[in-house]
CSV table of C-alpha atoms and ligand atoms in Angstrom, one decimal:
chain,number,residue,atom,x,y,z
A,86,UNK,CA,47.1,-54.2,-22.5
A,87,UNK,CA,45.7,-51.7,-19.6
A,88,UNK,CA,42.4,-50.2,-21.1
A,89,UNK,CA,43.5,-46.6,-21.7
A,90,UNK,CA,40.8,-43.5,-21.0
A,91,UNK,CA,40.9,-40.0,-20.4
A,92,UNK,CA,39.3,-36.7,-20.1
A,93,UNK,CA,40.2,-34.4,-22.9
A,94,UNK,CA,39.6,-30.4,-22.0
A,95,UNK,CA,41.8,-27.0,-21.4
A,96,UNK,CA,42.2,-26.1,-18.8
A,97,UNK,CA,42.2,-29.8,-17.4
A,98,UNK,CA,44.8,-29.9,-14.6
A,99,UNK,CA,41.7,-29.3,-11.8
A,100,UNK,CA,39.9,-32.1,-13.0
A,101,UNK,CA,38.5,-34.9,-10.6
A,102,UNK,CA,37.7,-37.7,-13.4
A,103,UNK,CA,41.0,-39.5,-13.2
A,104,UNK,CA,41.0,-39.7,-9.2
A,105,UNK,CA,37.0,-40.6,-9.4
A,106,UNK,CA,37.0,-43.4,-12.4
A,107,UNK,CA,40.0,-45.0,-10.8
A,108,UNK,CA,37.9,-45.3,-7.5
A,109,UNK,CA,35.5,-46.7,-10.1
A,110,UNK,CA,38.1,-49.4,-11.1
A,111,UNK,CA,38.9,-50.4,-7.5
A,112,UNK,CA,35.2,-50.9,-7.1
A,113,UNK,CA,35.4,-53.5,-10.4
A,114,UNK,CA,38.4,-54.9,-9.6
A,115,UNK,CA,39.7,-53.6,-12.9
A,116,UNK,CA,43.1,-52.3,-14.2
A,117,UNK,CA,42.7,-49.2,-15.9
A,118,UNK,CA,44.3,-46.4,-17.0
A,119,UNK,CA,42.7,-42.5,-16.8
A,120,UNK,CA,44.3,-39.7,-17.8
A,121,UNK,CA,43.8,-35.6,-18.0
A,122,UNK,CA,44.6,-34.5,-22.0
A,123,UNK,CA,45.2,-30.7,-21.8
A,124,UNK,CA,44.2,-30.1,-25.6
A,125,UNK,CA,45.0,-27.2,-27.8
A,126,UNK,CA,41.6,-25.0,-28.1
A,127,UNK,CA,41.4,-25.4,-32.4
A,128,UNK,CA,38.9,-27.5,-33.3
A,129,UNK,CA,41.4,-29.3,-36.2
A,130,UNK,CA,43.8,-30.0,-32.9
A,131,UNK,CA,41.2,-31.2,-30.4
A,132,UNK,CA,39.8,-33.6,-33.3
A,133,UNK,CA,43.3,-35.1,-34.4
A,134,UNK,CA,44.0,-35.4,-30.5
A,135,UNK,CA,40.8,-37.4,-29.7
A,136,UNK,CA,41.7,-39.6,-32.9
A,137,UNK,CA,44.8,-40.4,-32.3
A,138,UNK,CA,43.7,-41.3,-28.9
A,139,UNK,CA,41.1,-43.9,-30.3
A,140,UNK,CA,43.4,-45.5,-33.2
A,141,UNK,CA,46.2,-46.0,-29.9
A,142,UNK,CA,42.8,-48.2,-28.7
A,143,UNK,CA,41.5,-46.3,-25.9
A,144,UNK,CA,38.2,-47.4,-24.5
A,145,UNK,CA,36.4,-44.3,-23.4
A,146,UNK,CA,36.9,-40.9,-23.6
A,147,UNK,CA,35.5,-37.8,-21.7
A,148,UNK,CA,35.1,-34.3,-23.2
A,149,UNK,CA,34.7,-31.1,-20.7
A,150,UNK,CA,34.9,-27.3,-20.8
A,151,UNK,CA,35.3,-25.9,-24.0
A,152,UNK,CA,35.4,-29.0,-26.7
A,153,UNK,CA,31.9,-30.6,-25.6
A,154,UNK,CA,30.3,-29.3,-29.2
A,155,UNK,CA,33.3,-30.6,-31.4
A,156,UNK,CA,33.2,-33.4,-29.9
A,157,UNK,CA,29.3,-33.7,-31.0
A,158,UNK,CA,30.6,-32.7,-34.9
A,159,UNK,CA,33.2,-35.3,-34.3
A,160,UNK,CA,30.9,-38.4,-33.6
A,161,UNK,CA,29.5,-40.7,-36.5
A,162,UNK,CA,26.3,-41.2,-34.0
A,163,UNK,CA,24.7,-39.6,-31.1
A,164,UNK,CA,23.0,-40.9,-28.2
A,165,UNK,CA,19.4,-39.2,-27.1
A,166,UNK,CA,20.5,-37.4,-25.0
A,167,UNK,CA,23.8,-36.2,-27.1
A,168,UNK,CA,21.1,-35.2,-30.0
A,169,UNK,CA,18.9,-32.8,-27.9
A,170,UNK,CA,21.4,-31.0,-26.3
A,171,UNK,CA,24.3,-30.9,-28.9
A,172,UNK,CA,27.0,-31.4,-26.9
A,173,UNK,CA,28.8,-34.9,-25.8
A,174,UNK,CA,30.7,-35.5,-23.1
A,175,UNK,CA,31.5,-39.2,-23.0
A,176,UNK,CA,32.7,-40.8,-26.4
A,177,UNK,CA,32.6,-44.3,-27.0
A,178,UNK,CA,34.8,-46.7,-29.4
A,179,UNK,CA,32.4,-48.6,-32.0
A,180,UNK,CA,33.6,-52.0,-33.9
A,181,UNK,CA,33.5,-50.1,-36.8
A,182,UNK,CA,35.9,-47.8,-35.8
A,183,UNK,CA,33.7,-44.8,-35.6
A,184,UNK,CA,32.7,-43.1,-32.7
A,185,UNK,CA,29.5,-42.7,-30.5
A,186,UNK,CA,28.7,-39.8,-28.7
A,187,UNK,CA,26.7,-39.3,-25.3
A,188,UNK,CA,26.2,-37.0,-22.9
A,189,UNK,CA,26.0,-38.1,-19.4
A,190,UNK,CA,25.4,-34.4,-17.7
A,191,UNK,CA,21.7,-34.5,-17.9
A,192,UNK,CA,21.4,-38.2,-15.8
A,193,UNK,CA,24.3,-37.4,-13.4
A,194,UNK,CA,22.1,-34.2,-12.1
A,195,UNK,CA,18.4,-36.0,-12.4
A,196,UNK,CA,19.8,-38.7,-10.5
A,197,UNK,CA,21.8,-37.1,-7.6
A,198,UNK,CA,18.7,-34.5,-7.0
A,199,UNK,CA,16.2,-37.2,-6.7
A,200,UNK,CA,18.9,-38.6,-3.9
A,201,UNK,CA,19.2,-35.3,-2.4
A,202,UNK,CA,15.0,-35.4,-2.5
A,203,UNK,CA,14.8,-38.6,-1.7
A,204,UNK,CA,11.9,-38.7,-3.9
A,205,UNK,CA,11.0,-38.3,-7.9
A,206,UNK,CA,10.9,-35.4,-9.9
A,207,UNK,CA,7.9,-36.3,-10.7
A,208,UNK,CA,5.1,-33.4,-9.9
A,209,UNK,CA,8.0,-30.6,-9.1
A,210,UNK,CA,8.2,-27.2,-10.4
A,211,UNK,CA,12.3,-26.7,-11.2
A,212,UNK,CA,13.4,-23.7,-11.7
A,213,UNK,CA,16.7,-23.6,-13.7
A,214,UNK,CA,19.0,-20.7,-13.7
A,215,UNK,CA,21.8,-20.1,-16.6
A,216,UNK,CA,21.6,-21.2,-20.3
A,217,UNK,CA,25.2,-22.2,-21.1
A,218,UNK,CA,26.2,-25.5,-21.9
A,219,UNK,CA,25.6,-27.1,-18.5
A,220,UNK,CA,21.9,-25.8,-18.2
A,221,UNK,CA,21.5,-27.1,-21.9
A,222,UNK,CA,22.5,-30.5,-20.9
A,223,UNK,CA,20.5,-30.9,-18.0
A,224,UNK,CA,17.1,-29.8,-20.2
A,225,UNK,CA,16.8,-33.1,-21.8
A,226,UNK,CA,17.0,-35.4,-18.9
A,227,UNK,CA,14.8,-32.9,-16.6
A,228,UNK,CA,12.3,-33.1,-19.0
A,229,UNK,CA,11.8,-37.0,-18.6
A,230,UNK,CA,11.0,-36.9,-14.9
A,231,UNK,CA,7.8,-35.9,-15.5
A,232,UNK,CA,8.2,-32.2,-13.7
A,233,UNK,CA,5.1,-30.7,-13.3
A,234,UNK,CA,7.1,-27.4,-15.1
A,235,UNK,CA,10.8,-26.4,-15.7
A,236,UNK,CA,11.4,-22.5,-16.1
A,237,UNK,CA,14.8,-21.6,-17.3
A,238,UNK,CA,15.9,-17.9,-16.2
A,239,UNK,CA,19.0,-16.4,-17.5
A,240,UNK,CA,21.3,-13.4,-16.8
A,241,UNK,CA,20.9,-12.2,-20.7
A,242,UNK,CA,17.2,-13.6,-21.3
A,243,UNK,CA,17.5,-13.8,-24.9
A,244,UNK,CA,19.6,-16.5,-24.3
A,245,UNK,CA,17.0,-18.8,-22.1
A,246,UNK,CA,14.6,-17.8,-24.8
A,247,UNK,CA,17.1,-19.4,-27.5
A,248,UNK,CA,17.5,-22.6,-24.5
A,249,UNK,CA,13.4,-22.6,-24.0
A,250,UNK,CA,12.1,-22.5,-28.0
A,251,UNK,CA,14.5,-25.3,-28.3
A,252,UNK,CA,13.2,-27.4,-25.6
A,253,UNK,CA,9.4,-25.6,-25.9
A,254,UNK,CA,9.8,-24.3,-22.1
A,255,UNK,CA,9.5,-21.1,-20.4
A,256,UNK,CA,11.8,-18.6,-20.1
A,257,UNK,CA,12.3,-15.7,-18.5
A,258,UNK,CA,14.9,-12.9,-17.2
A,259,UNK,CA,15.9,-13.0,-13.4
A,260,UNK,CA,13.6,-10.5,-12.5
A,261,UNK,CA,10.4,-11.6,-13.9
A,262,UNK,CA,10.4,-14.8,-11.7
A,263,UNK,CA,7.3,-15.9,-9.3
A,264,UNK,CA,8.1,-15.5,-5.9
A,265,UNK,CA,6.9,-18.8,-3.5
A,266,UNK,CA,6.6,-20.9,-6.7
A,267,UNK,CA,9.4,-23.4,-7.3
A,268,UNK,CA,10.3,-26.8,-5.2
A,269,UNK,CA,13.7,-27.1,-6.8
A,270,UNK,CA,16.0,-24.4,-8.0
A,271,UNK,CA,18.9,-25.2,-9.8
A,272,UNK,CA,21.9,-23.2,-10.0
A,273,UNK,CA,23.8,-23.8,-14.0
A,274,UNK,CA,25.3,-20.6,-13.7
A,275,UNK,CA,29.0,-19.9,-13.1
A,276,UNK,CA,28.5,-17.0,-11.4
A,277,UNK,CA,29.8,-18.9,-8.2
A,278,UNK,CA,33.2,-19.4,-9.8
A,279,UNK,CA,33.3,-15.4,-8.9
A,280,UNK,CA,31.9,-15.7,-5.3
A,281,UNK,CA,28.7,-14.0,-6.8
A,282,UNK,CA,25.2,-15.6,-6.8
A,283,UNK,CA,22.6,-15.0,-9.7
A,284,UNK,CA,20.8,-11.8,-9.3
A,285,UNK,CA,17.6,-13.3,-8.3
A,286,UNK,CA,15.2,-12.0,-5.0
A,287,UNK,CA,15.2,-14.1,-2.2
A,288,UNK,CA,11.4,-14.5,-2.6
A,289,UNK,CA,12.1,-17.1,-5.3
A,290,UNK,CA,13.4,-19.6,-2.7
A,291,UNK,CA,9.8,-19.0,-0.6
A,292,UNK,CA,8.5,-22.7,-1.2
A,293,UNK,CA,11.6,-24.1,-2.2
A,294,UNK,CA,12.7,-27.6,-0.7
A,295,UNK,CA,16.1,-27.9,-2.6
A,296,UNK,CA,18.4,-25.2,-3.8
A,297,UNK,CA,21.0,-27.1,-5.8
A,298,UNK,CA,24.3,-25.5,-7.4
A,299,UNK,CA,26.1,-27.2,-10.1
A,300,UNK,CA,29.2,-25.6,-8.7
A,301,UNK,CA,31.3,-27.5,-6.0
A,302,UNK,CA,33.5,-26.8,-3.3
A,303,UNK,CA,35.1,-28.3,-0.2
A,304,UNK,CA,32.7,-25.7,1.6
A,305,UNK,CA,29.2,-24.6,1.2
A,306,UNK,CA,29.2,-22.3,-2.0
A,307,UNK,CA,27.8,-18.5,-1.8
A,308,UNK,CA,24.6,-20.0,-3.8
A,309,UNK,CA,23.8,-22.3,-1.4
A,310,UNK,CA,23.9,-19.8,1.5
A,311,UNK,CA,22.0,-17.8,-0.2
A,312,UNK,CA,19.6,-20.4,-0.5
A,313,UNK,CA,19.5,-21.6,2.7
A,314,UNK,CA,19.2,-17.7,4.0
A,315,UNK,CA,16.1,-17.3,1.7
A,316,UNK,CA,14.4,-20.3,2.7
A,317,UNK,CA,15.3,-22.9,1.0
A,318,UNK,CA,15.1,-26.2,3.1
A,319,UNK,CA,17.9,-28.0,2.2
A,320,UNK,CA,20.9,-27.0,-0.2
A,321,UNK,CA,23.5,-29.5,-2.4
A,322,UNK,CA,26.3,-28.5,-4.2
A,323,UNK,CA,27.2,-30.1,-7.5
A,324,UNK,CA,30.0,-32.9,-6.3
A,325,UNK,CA,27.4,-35.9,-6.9
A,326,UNK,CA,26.0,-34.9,-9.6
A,327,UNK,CA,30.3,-34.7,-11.0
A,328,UNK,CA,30.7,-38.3,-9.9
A,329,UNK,CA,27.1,-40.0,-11.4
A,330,UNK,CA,27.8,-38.9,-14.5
A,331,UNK,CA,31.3,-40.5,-14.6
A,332,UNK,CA,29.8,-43.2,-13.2
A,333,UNK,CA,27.4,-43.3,-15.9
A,334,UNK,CA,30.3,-42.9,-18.7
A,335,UNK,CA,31.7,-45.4,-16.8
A,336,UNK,CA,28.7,-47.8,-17.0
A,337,UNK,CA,28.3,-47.0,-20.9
A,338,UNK,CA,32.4,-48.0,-21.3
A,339,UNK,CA,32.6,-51.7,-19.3
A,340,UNK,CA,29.1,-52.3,-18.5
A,341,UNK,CA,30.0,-52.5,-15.1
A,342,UNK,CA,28.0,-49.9,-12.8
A,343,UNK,CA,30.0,-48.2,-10.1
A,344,UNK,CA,28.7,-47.6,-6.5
A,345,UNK,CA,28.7,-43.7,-6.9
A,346,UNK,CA,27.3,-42.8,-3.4
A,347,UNK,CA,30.8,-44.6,-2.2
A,348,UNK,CA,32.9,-42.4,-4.1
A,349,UNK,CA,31.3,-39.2,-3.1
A,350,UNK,CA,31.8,-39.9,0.4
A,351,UNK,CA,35.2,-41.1,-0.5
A,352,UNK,CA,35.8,-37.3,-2.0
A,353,UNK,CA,34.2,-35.4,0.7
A,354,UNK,CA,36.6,-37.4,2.8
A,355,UNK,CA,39.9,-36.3,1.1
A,356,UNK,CA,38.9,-32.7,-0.2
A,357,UNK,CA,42.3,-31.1,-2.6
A,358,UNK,CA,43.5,-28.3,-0.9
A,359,UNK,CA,42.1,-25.9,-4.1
A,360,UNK,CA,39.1,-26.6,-3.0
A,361,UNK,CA,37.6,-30.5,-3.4
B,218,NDP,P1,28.9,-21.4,-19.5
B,218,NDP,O1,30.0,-20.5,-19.6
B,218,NDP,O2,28.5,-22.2,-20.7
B,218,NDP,O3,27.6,-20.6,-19.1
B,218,NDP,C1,27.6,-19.7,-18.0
B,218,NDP,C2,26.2,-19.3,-17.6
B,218,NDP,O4,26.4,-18.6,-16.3
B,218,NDP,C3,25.5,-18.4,-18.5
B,218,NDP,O5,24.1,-18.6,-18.5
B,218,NDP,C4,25.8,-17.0,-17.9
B,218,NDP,O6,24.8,-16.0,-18.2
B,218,NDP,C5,25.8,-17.3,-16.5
B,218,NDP,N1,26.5,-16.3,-15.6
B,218,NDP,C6,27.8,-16.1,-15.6
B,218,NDP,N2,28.1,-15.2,-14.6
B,218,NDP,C7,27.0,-14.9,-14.0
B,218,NDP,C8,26.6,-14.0,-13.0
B,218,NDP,N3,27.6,-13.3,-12.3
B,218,NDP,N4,25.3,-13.9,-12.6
B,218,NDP,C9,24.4,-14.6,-13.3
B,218,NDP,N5,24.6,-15.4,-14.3
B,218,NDP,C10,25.9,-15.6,-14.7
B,218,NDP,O7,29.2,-22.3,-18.2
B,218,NDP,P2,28.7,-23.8,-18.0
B,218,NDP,O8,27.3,-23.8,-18.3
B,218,NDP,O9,29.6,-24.8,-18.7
B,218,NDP,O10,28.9,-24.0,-16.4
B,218,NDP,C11,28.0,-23.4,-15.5
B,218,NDP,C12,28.4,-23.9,-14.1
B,218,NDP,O11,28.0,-25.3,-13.9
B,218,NDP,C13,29.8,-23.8,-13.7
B,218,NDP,O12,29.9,-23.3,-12.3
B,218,NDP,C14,30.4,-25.2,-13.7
B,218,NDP,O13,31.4,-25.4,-12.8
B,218,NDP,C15,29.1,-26.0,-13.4
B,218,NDP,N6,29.1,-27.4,-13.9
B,218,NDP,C16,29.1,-28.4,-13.0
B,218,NDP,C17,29.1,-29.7,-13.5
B,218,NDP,C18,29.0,-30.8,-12.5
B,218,NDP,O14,29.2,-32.0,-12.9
B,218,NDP,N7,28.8,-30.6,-11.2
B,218,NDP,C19,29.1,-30.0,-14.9
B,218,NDP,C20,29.1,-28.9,-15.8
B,218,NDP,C21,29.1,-27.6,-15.2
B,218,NDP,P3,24.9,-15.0,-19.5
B,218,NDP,O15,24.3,-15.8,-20.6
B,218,NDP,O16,24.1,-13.9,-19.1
B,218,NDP,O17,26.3,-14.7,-19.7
């Protein structure tokens, strides 16, 4: 039988993961199956979906936009990095029949900024701006670089207060921040889905060697111009940091690790007409 995955979310019908994990497959010389799974927005719903999914035999499972916190109730055991940010996003079959829980989020952005820097973390000061769910993914793996400090900043600043006590971080409101301080700032917000940018002075970006947007587009998106036109020296959008942490679902599924540079040149080769 064909190993069966899929991506469970709603909406679903924009999403990438099927086109990039059967890139993946080519690359193993495997046969698989990946499919989008638009499920109903009730937690009892999304859980029944996802297991009935597994007792079918599925292999893998990814969970985006809105279920990634049922999908943390609904796993008998959590990964690291599952635990500290309380949301999965890749679930795994175990022989028991049970299910473990992982989220890949936090790797796929360490890893594809450290290309983008072609260095380590290691010493940087990262500014992070948002405190939703992807900015409380990424806390977790950011902290294990060895940054020299992360600074979380959010549009409502009780709620990087909430994101900072949890991690023991600083927080603070958009307009509080340092000008000429950060290496690396990091755009979690989805203000971009709008066009907008975070409300932030240009200042911020004085020092700033890599002003990186979670967002992703076939184009540059308005956070990295405004980047750029602040000063930052060089600006990513979020496209790799989409495909390494498929790849590293991926990796957790067969065991096989999938040449993710390859497959992000792949996709900035044939960009969907909506915009990548
Ligand atoms: P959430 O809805 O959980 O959080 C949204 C965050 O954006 C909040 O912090 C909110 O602030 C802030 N925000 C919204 N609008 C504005 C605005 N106009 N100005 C400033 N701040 C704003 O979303 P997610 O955390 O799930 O997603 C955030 C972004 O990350 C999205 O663009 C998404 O596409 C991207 N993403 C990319 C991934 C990738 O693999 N590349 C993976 C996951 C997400 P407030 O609390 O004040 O409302």
């Amino acid at each position: 039988m064909i190993a069966q995955y899929a991506v469970f979310g709603n909406p679903i019908a924009h999403s990438r993961s099927p086109q990039i994990h059967r890139l993946f497959a080519t690359q193993e010389g495997a046969n698989i199956s990946y499919r989008r799974i638009l499920a109903d927005r009730q937690r009892n719903a999304f859980a029944d979906a996802v297991r009935g999914f597994f007792a079918s035999g599925a292999g893998g499972a990814n969970i985006t936009v809105p279920f990634k916190e049922y999908a943390f109730d609904l796993a008998d055991e959590h990964s690291e990095q599952a635990q500290a940010s309380g949301a999965v996003n890749t679930l795994i079959p175990l022989p028991n029949g049970g299910l473990r829980g992982d989220n890949t989020d936090g790797a796929g952005l360490v890893c594809d900024l450290q290309t983008h820097l072609q260095t380590s973390l290691r010493g940087k000061r990262l500014l992070l701006l948002g405190a939703g769910g992807a900015a409380r993914g990424a806390v977790c793996a950011l902290l294990d670089t060895g940054l020299a400090e992360l600074v979380v900043a959010n549009r409502s600043a009780d709620k990087a207060q909430v994101l900072a006590r949890r991690f023991g971080i600083a927080a603070t409101g958009f307009h509080a921040l340092p000008p000429n301080y950060f290496d690396v700032v990091v755009n979690a917000t989805s203000a971009g889905l709008n066009g907008e940018v975070p409300d932030i002075c240009p200042a911020v970006f004085g020092q700033c060697v890599l002003g990186y947007d979670m967002l992703y587009a076939s184009d540059k998106t308005a956070f990295m111009r405004f980047a750029a036109a602040s000063g930052a020296t060089a600006t990513a959008d979020g496209l790799g940091m989409l495909v390494r942490q498929a790849a590293e679902s991926y990796r957790l599924w067969r065991g096989f690790t999938p040449d993710a540079d390859a497959v992000i040149t792949a996709l900035r080769r044939r960009p969907r007409k909506e915009g990548l």
